[in-house]
PDB file of C-alpha atoms in Angstrom:
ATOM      1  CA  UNK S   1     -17.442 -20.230  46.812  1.00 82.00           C
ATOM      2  CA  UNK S   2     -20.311 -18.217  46.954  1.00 88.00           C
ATOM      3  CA  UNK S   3     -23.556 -17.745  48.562  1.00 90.00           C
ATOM      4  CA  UNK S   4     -26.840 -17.821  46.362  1.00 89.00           C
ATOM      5  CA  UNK S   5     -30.523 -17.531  47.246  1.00 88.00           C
ATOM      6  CA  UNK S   6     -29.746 -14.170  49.456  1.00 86.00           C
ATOM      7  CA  UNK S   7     -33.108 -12.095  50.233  1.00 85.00           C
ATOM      8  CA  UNK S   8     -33.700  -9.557  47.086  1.00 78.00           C
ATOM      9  CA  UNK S   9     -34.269  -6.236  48.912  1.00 75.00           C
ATOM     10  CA  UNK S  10     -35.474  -4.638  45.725  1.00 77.00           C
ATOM     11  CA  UNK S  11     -33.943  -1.146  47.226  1.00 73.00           C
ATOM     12  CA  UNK S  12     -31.144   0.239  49.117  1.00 75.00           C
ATOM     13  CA  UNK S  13     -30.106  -1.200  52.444  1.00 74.00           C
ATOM     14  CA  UNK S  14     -28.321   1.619  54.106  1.00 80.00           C
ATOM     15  CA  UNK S  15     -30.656   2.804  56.401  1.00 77.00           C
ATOM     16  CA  UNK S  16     -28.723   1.963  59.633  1.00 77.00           C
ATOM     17  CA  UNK S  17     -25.717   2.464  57.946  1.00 85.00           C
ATOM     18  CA  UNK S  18     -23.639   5.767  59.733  1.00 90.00           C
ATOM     19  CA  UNK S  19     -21.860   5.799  56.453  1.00 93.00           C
ATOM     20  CA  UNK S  20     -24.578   7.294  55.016  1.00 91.00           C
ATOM     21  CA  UNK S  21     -26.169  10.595  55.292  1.00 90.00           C
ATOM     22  CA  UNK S  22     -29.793   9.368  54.959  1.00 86.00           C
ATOM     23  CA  UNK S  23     -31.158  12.931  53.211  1.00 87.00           C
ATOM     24  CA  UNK S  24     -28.716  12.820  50.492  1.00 84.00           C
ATOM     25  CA  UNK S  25     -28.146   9.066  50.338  1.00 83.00           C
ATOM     26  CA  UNK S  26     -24.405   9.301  49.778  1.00 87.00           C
ATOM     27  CA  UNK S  27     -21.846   8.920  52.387  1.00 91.00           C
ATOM     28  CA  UNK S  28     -21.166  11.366  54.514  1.00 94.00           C
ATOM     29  CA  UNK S  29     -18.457  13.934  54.057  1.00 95.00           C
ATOM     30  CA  UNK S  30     -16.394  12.922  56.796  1.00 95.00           C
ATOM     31  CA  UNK S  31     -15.850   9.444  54.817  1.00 96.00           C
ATOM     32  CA  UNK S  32     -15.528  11.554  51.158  1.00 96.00           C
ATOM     33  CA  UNK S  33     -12.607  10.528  49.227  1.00 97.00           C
ATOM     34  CA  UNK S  34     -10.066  12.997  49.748  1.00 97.00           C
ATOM     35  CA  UNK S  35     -10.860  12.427  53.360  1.00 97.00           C
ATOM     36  CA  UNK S  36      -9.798   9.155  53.071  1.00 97.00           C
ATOM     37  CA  UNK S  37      -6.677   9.594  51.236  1.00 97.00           C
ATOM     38  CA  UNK S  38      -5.807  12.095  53.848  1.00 97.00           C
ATOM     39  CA  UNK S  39      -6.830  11.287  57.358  1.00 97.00           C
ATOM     40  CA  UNK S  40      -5.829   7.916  59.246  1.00 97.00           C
ATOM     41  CA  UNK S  41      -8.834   8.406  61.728  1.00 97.00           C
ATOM     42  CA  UNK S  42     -11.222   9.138  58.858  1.00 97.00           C
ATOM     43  CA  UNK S  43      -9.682   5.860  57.304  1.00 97.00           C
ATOM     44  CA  UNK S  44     -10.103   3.608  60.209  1.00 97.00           C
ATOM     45  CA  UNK S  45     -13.708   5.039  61.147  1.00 96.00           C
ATOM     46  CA  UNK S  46     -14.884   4.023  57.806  1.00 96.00           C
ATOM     47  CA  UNK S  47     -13.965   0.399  58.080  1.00 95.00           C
ATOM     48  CA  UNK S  48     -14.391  -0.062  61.882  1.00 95.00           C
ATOM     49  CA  UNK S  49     -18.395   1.503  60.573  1.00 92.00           C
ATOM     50  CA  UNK S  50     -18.100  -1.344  57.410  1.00 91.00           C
ATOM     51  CA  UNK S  51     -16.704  -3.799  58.870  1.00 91.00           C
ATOM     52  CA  UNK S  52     -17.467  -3.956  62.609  1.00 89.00           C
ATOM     53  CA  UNK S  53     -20.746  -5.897  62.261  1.00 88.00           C
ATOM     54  CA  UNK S  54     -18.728  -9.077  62.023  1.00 87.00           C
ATOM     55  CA  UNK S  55     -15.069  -7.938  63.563  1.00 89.00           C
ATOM     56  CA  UNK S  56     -14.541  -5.295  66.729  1.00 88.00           C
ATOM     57  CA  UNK S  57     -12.423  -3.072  67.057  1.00 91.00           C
ATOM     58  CA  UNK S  58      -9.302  -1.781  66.862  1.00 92.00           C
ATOM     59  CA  UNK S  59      -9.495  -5.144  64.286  1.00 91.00           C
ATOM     60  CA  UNK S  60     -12.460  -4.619  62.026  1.00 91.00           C
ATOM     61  CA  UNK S  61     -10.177  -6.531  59.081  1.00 92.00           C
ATOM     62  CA  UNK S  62      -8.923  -3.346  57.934  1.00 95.00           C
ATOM     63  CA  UNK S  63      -6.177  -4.989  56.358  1.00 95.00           C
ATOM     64  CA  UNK S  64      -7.971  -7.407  53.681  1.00 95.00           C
ATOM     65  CA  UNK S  65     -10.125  -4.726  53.046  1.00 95.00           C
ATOM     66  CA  UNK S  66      -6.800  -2.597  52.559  1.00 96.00           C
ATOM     67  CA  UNK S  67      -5.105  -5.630  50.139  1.00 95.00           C
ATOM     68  CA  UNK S  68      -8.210  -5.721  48.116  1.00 95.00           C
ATOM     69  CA  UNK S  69      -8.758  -2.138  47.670  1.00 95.00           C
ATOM     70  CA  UNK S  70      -5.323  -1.657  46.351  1.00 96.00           C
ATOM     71  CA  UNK S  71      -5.743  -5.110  43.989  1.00 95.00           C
ATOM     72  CA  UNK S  72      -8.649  -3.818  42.691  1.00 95.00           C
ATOM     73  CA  UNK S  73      -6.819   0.091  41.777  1.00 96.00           C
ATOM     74  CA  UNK S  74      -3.921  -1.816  40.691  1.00 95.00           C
ATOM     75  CA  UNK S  75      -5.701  -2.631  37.406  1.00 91.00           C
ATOM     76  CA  UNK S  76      -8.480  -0.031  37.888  1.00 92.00           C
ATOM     77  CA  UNK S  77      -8.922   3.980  37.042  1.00 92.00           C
ATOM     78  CA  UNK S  78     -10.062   6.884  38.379  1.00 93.00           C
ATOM     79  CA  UNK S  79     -12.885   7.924  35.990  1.00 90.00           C
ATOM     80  CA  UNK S  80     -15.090  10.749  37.927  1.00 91.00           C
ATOM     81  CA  UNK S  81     -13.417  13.505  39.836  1.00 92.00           C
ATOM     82  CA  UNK S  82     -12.653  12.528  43.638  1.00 95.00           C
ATOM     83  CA  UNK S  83     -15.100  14.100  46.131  1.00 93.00           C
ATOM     84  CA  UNK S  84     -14.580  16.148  49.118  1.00 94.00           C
ATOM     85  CA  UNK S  85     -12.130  17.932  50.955  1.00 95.00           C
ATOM     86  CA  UNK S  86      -8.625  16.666  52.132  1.00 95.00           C
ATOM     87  CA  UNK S  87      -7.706  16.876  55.917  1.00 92.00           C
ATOM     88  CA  UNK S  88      -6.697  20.672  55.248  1.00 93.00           C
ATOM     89  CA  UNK S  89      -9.934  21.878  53.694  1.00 93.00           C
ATOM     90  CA  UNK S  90      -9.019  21.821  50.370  1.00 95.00           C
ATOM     91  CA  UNK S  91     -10.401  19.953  47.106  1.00 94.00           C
ATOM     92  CA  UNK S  92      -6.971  19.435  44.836  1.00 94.00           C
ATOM     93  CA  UNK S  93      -7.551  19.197  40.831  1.00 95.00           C
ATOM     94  CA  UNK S  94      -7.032  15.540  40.912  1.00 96.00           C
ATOM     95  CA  UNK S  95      -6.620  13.668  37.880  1.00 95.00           C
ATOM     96  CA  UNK S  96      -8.247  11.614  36.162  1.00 93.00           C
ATOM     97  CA  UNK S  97      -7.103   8.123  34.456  1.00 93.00           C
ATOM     98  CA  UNK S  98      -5.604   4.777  35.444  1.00 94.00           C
ATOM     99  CA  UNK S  99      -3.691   4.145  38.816  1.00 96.00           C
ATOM    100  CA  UNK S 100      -1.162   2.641  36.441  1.00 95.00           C
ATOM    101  CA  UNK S 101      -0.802   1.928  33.375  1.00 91.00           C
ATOM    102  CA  UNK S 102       1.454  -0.900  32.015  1.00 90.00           C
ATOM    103  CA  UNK S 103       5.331  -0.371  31.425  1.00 88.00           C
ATOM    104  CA  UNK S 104       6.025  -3.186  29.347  1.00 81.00           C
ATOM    105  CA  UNK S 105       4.937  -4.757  26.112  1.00 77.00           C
ATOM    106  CA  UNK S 106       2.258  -7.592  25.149  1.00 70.00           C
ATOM    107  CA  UNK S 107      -0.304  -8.935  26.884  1.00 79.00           C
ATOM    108  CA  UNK S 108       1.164  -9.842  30.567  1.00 86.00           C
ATOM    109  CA  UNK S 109      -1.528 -10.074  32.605  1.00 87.00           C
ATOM    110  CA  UNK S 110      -0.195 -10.886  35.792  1.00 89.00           C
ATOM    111  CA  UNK S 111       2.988  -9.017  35.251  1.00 91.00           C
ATOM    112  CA  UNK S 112       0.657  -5.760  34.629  1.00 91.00           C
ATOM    113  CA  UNK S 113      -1.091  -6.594  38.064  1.00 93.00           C
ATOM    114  CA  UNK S 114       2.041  -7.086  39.650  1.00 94.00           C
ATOM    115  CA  UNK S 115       3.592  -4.158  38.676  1.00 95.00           C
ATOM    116  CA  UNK S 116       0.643  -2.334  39.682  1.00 95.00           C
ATOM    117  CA  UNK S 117       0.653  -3.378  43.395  1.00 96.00           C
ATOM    118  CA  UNK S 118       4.002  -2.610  43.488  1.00 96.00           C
ATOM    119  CA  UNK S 119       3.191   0.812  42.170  1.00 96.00           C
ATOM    120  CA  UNK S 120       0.977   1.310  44.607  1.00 96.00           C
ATOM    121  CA  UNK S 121       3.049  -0.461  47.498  1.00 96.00           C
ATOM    122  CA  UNK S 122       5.793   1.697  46.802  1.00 95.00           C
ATOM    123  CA  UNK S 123       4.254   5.165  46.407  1.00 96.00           C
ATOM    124  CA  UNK S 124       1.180   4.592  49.110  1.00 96.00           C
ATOM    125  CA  UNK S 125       2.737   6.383  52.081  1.00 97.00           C
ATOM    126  CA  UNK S 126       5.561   9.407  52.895  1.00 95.00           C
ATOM    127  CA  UNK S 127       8.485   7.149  54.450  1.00 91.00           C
ATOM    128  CA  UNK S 128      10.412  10.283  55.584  1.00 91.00           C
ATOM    129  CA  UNK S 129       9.867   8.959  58.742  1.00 85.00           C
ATOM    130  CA  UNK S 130      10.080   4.836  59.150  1.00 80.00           C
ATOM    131  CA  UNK S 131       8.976   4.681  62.297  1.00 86.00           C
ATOM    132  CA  UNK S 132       5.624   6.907  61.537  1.00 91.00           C
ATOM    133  CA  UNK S 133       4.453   7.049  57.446  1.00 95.00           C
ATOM    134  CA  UNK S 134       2.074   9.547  56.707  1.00 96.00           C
ATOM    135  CA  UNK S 135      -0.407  10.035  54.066  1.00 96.00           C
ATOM    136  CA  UNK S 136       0.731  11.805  51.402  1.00 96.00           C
ATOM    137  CA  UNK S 137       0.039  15.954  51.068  1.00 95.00           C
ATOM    138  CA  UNK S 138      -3.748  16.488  50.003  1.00 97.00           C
ATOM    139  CA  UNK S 139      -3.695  12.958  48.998  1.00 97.00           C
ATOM    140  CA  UNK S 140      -1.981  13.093  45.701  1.00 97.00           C
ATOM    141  CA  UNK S 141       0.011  10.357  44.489  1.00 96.00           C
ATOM    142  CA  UNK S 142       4.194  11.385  44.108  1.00 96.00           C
ATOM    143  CA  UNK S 143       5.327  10.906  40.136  1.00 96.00           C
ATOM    144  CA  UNK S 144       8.586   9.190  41.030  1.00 95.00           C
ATOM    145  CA  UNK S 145      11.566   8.204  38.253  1.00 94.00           C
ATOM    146  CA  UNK S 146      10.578   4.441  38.285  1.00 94.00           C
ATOM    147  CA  UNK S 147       6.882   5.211  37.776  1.00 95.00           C
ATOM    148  CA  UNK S 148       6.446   8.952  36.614  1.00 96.00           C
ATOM    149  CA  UNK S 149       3.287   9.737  36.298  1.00 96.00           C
ATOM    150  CA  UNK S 150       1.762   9.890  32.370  1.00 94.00           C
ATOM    151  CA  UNK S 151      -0.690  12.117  30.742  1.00 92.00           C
ATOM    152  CA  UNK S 152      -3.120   8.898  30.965  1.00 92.00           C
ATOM    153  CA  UNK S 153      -2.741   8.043  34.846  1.00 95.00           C
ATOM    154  CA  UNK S 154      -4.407   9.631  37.899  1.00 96.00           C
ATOM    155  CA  UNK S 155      -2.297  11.195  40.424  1.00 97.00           C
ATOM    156  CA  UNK S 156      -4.764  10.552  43.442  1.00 97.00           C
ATOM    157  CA  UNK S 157      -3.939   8.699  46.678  1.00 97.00           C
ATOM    158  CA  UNK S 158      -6.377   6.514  47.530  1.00 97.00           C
ATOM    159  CA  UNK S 159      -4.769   4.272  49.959  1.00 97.00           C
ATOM    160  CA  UNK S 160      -2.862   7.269  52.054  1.00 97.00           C
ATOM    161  CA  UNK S 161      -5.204   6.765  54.928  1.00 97.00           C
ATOM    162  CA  UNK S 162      -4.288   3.576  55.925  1.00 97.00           C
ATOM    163  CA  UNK S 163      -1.037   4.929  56.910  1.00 97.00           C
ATOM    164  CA  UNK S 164      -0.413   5.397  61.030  1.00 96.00           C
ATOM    165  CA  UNK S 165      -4.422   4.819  61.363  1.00 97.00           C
ATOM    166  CA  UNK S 166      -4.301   5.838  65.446  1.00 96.00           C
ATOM    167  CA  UNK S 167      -5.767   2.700  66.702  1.00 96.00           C
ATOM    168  CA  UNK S 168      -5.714  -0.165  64.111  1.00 95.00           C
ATOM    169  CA  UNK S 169      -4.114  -2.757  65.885  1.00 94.00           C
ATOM    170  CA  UNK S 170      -1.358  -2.765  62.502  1.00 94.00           C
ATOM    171  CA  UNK S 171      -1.021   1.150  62.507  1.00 95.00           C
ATOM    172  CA  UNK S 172      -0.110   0.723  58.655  1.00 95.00           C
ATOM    173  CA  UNK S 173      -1.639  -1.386  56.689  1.00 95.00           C
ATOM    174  CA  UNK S 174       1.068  -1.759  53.409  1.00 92.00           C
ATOM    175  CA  UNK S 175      -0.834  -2.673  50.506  1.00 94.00           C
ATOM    176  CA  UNK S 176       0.458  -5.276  48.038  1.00 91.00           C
ATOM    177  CA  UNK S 177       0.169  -8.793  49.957  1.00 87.00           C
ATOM    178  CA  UNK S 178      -2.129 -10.783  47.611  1.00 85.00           C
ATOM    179  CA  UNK S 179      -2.968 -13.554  50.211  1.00 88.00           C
ATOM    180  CA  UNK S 180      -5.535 -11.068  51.571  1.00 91.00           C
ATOM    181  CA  UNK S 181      -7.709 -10.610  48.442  1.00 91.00           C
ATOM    182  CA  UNK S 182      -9.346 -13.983  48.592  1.00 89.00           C
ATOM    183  CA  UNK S 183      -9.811 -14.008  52.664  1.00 88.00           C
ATOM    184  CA  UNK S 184     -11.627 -10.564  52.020  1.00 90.00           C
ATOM    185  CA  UNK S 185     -13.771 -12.093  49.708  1.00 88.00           C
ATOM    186  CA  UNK S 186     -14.485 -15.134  51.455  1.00 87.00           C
ATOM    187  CA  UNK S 187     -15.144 -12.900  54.715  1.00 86.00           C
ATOM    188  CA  UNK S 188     -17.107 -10.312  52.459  1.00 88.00           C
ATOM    189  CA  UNK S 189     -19.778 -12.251  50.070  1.00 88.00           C
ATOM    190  CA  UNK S 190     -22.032 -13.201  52.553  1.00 87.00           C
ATOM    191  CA  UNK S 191     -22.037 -10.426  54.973  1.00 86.00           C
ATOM    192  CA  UNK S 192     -24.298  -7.685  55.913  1.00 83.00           C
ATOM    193  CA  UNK S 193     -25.778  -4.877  58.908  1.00 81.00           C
ATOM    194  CA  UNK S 194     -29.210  -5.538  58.073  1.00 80.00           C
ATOM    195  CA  UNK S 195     -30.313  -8.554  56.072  1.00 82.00           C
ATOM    196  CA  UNK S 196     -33.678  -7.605  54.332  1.00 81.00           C
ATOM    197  CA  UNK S 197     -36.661 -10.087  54.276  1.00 83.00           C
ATOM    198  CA  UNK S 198     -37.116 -12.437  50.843  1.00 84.00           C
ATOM    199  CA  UNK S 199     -39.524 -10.713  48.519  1.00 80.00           C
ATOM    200  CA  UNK S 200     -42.994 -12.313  47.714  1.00 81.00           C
ATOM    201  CA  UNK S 201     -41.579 -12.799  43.884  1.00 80.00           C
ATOM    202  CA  UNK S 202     -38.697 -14.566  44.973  1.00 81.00           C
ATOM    203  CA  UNK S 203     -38.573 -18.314  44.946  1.00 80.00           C
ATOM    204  CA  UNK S 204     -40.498 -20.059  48.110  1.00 84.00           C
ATOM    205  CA  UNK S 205     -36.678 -21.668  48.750  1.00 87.00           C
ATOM    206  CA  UNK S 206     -35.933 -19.853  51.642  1.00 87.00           C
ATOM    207  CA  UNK S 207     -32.589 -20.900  52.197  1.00 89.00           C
ATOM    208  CA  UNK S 208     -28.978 -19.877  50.875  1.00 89.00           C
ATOM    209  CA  UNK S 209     -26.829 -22.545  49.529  1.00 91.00           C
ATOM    210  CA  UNK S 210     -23.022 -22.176  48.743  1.00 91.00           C
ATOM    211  CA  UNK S 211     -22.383 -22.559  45.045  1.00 89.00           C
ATOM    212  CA  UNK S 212     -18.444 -23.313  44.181  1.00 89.00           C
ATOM    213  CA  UNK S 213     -17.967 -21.494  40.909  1.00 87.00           C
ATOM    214  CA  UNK S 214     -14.611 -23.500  40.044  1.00 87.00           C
ATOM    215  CA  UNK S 215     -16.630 -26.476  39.717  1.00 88.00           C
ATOM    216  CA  UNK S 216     -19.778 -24.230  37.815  1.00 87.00           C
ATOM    217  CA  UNK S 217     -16.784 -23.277  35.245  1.00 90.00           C
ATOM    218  CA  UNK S 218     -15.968 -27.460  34.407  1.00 92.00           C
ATOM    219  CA  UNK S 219     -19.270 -27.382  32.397  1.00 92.00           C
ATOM    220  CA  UNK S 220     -20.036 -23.692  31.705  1.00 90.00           C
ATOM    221  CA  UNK S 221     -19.448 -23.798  28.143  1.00 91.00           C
ATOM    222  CA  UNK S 222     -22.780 -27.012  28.291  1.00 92.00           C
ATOM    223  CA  UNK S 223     -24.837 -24.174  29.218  1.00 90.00           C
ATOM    224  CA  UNK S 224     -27.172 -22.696  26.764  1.00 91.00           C
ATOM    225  CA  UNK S 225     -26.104 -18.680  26.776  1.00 86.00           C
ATOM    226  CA  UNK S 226     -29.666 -16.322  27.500  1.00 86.00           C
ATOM    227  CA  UNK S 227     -30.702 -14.227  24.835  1.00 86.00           C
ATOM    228  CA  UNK S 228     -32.255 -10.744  25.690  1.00 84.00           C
ATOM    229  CA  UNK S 229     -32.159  -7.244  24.071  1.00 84.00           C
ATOM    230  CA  UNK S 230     -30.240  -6.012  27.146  1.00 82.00           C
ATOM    231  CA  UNK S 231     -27.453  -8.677  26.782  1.00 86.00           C
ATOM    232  CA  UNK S 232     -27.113  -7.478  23.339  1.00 87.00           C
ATOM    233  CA  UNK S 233     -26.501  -3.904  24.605  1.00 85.00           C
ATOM    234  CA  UNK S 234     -24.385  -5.323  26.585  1.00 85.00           C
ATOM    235  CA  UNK S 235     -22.572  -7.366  24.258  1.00 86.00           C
ATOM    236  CA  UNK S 236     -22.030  -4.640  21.478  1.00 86.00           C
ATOM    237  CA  UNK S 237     -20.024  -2.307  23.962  1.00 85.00           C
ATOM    238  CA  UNK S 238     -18.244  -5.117  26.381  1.00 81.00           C
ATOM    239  CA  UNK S 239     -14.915  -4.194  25.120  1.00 80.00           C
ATOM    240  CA  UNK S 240     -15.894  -0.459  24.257  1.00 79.00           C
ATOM    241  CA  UNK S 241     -12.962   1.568  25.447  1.00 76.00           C
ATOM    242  CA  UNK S 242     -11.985  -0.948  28.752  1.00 72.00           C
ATOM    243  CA  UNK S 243      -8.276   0.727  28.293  1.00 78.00           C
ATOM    244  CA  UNK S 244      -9.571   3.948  28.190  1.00 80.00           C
ATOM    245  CA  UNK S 245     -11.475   6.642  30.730  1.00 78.00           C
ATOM    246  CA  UNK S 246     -13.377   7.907  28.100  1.00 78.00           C
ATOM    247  CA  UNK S 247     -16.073   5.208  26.255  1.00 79.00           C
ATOM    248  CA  UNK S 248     -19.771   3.945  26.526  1.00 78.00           C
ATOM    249  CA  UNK S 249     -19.422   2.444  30.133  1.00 77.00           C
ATOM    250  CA  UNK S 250     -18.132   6.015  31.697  1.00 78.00           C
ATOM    251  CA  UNK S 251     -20.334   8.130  33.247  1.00 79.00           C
ATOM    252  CA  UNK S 252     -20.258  10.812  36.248  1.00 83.00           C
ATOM    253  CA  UNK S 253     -23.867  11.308  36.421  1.00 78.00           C
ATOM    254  CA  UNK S 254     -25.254   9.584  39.907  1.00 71.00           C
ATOM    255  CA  UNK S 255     -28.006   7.967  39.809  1.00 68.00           C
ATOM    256  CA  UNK S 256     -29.362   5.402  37.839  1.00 68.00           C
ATOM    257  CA  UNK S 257     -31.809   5.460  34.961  1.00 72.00           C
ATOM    258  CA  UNK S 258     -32.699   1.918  35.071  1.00 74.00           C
ATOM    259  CA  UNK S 259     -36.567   1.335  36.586  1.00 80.00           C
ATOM    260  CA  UNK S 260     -35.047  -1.625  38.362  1.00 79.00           C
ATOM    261  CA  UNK S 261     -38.658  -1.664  40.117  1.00 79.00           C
ATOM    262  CA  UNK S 262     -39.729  -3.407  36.836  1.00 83.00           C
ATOM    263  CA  UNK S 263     -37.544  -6.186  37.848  1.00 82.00           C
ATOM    264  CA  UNK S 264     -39.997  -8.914  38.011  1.00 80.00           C
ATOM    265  CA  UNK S 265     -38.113  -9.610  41.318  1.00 77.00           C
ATOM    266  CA  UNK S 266     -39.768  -6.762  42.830  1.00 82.00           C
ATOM    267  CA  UNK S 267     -42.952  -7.208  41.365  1.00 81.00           C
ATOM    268  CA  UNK S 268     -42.837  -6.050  38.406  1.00 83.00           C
ATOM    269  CA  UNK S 269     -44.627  -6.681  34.801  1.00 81.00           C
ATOM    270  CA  UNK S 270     -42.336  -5.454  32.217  1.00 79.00           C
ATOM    271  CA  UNK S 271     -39.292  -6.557  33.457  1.00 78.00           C
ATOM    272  CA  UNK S 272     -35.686  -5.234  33.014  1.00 76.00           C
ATOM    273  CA  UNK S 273     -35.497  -7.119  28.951  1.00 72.00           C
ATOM    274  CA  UNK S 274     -34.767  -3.827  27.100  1.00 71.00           C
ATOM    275  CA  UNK S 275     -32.022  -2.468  29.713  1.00 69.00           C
TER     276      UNK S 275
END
């Protein structure tokens, strides 16, 4: 299920966000990722600021946001170079390329996902001591003999903070318990700080409605598909390089070149076709 109709801000909504350093409009460097990946406090702070509009602390559903973090690397990659500094000062070379790639043959969907999370389960925090696991050194990811790391994978540790967080009421959050995922999402879709006003171009329904999309999928292939020169775009490159780092969708450049205040949701007259 999910929630349609939402107010169209036609901007950013960050503005009472303390994630966010409001000069630079990025988050700040205490939350960078190498921070992150290197310091439990950082960690928790981040969530208990993302999260703690809905759920208090020392709660703040750290650990669905944890579960679906590490679902989401378990298929993703690491395309840009991490930001910041670890917990130590330092900014390691990290690498570039997939959390993990695949070791097995044919298309296995689920058994590529679930060797993934275990991946990630597995190498996510220094065990040397059980009763207290640490992130791991400058948050880099160990290459171990049942998942060395390859010339195509990233060796960066992005769930390493959520190990011995100082006041999370788990301490560690483990990653790799999928029943999480679809709470987060259920807890996540329809959630914000600040919920901006509808904009004069939206519809004059002003009320949100739940759409199920299981039962939108029973008739989805009745539905006339849009034409547009930006679905086009879209459609020439969808499969451009998806197992690679290195294709048409990449880019490390922030910002975004898109005049999305053409969007005729915002008021615009030209609209978004040709993008």
């Amino acid at each position: 299920r999910v929630t349609i109709n939402r107010p169209f801000p036609c901007g950013s909504n960050i503005h009472q966000n303390p994630l966010f350093n409001l000069q630079t409009m990025q988050r700040r460097e205490q939350f960078s990722d190498a921070q992150l990946a290197t310091n439990s406090t950082a960690m928790e702070e981040f969530w208990y600021f993302a999260n703690g509009h809905t759920h208090g602390r020392p709660d703040c559903e750290i650990e669905y946001s944890a579960e679906s973090a590490g679902a989401a690397h378990a298929i993703g990659r690491v395309t840009c170079p991490p930001d910041g500094a670890t917990d130590t000062g330092n900014h390691p070379p990290y690498k570039t390329g997939f959390f993990h790639k695949f070791l097995g043959n044919g298309n296995d969907v689920e058994g590529e996902y679930k060797q993934g999370i275990s991946r990630l389960s597995q190498t996510q925090c220094d065990f040397s001591n059980d009763d207290s696991p640490q992130p791991h050194p400058e948050g880099i990811r160990p290459s171990t003999e049942e998942y060395p790391i390859t010339n195509k994978e990233s060796d960066f540790n992005a769930e390493g903070g959520f190990c011995s967080m100082p006041t999370q009421f788990l301490n560690t959050v483990h990653v790799g318990s999928p029943h999480r995922v679809p709470r987060w999402v259920a807890i996540t879709e329809h959630s914000s700080k600040l919920w901006s006003p509808w904009s004069d171009y939206q519809s004059e329904c002003r009320r949100t409605m739940s759409m199920y999309v299981p039962l939108e999928l029973l008739t989805i292939a009745d539905v006339e598909l849009p034409q547009s020169e930006a679905l086009k775009k879209f459609e020439n490159i969808a499969w451009d390089g998806y197992d690679t780092i290195d294709s048409k969708w990449d880019s490390c450049t922030v910002g975004c070149a898109i005049p999305i205040l053409e969007n005729r949701l915002c008021g615009g007259t030209t609209g978004l076709s040709k993008y």
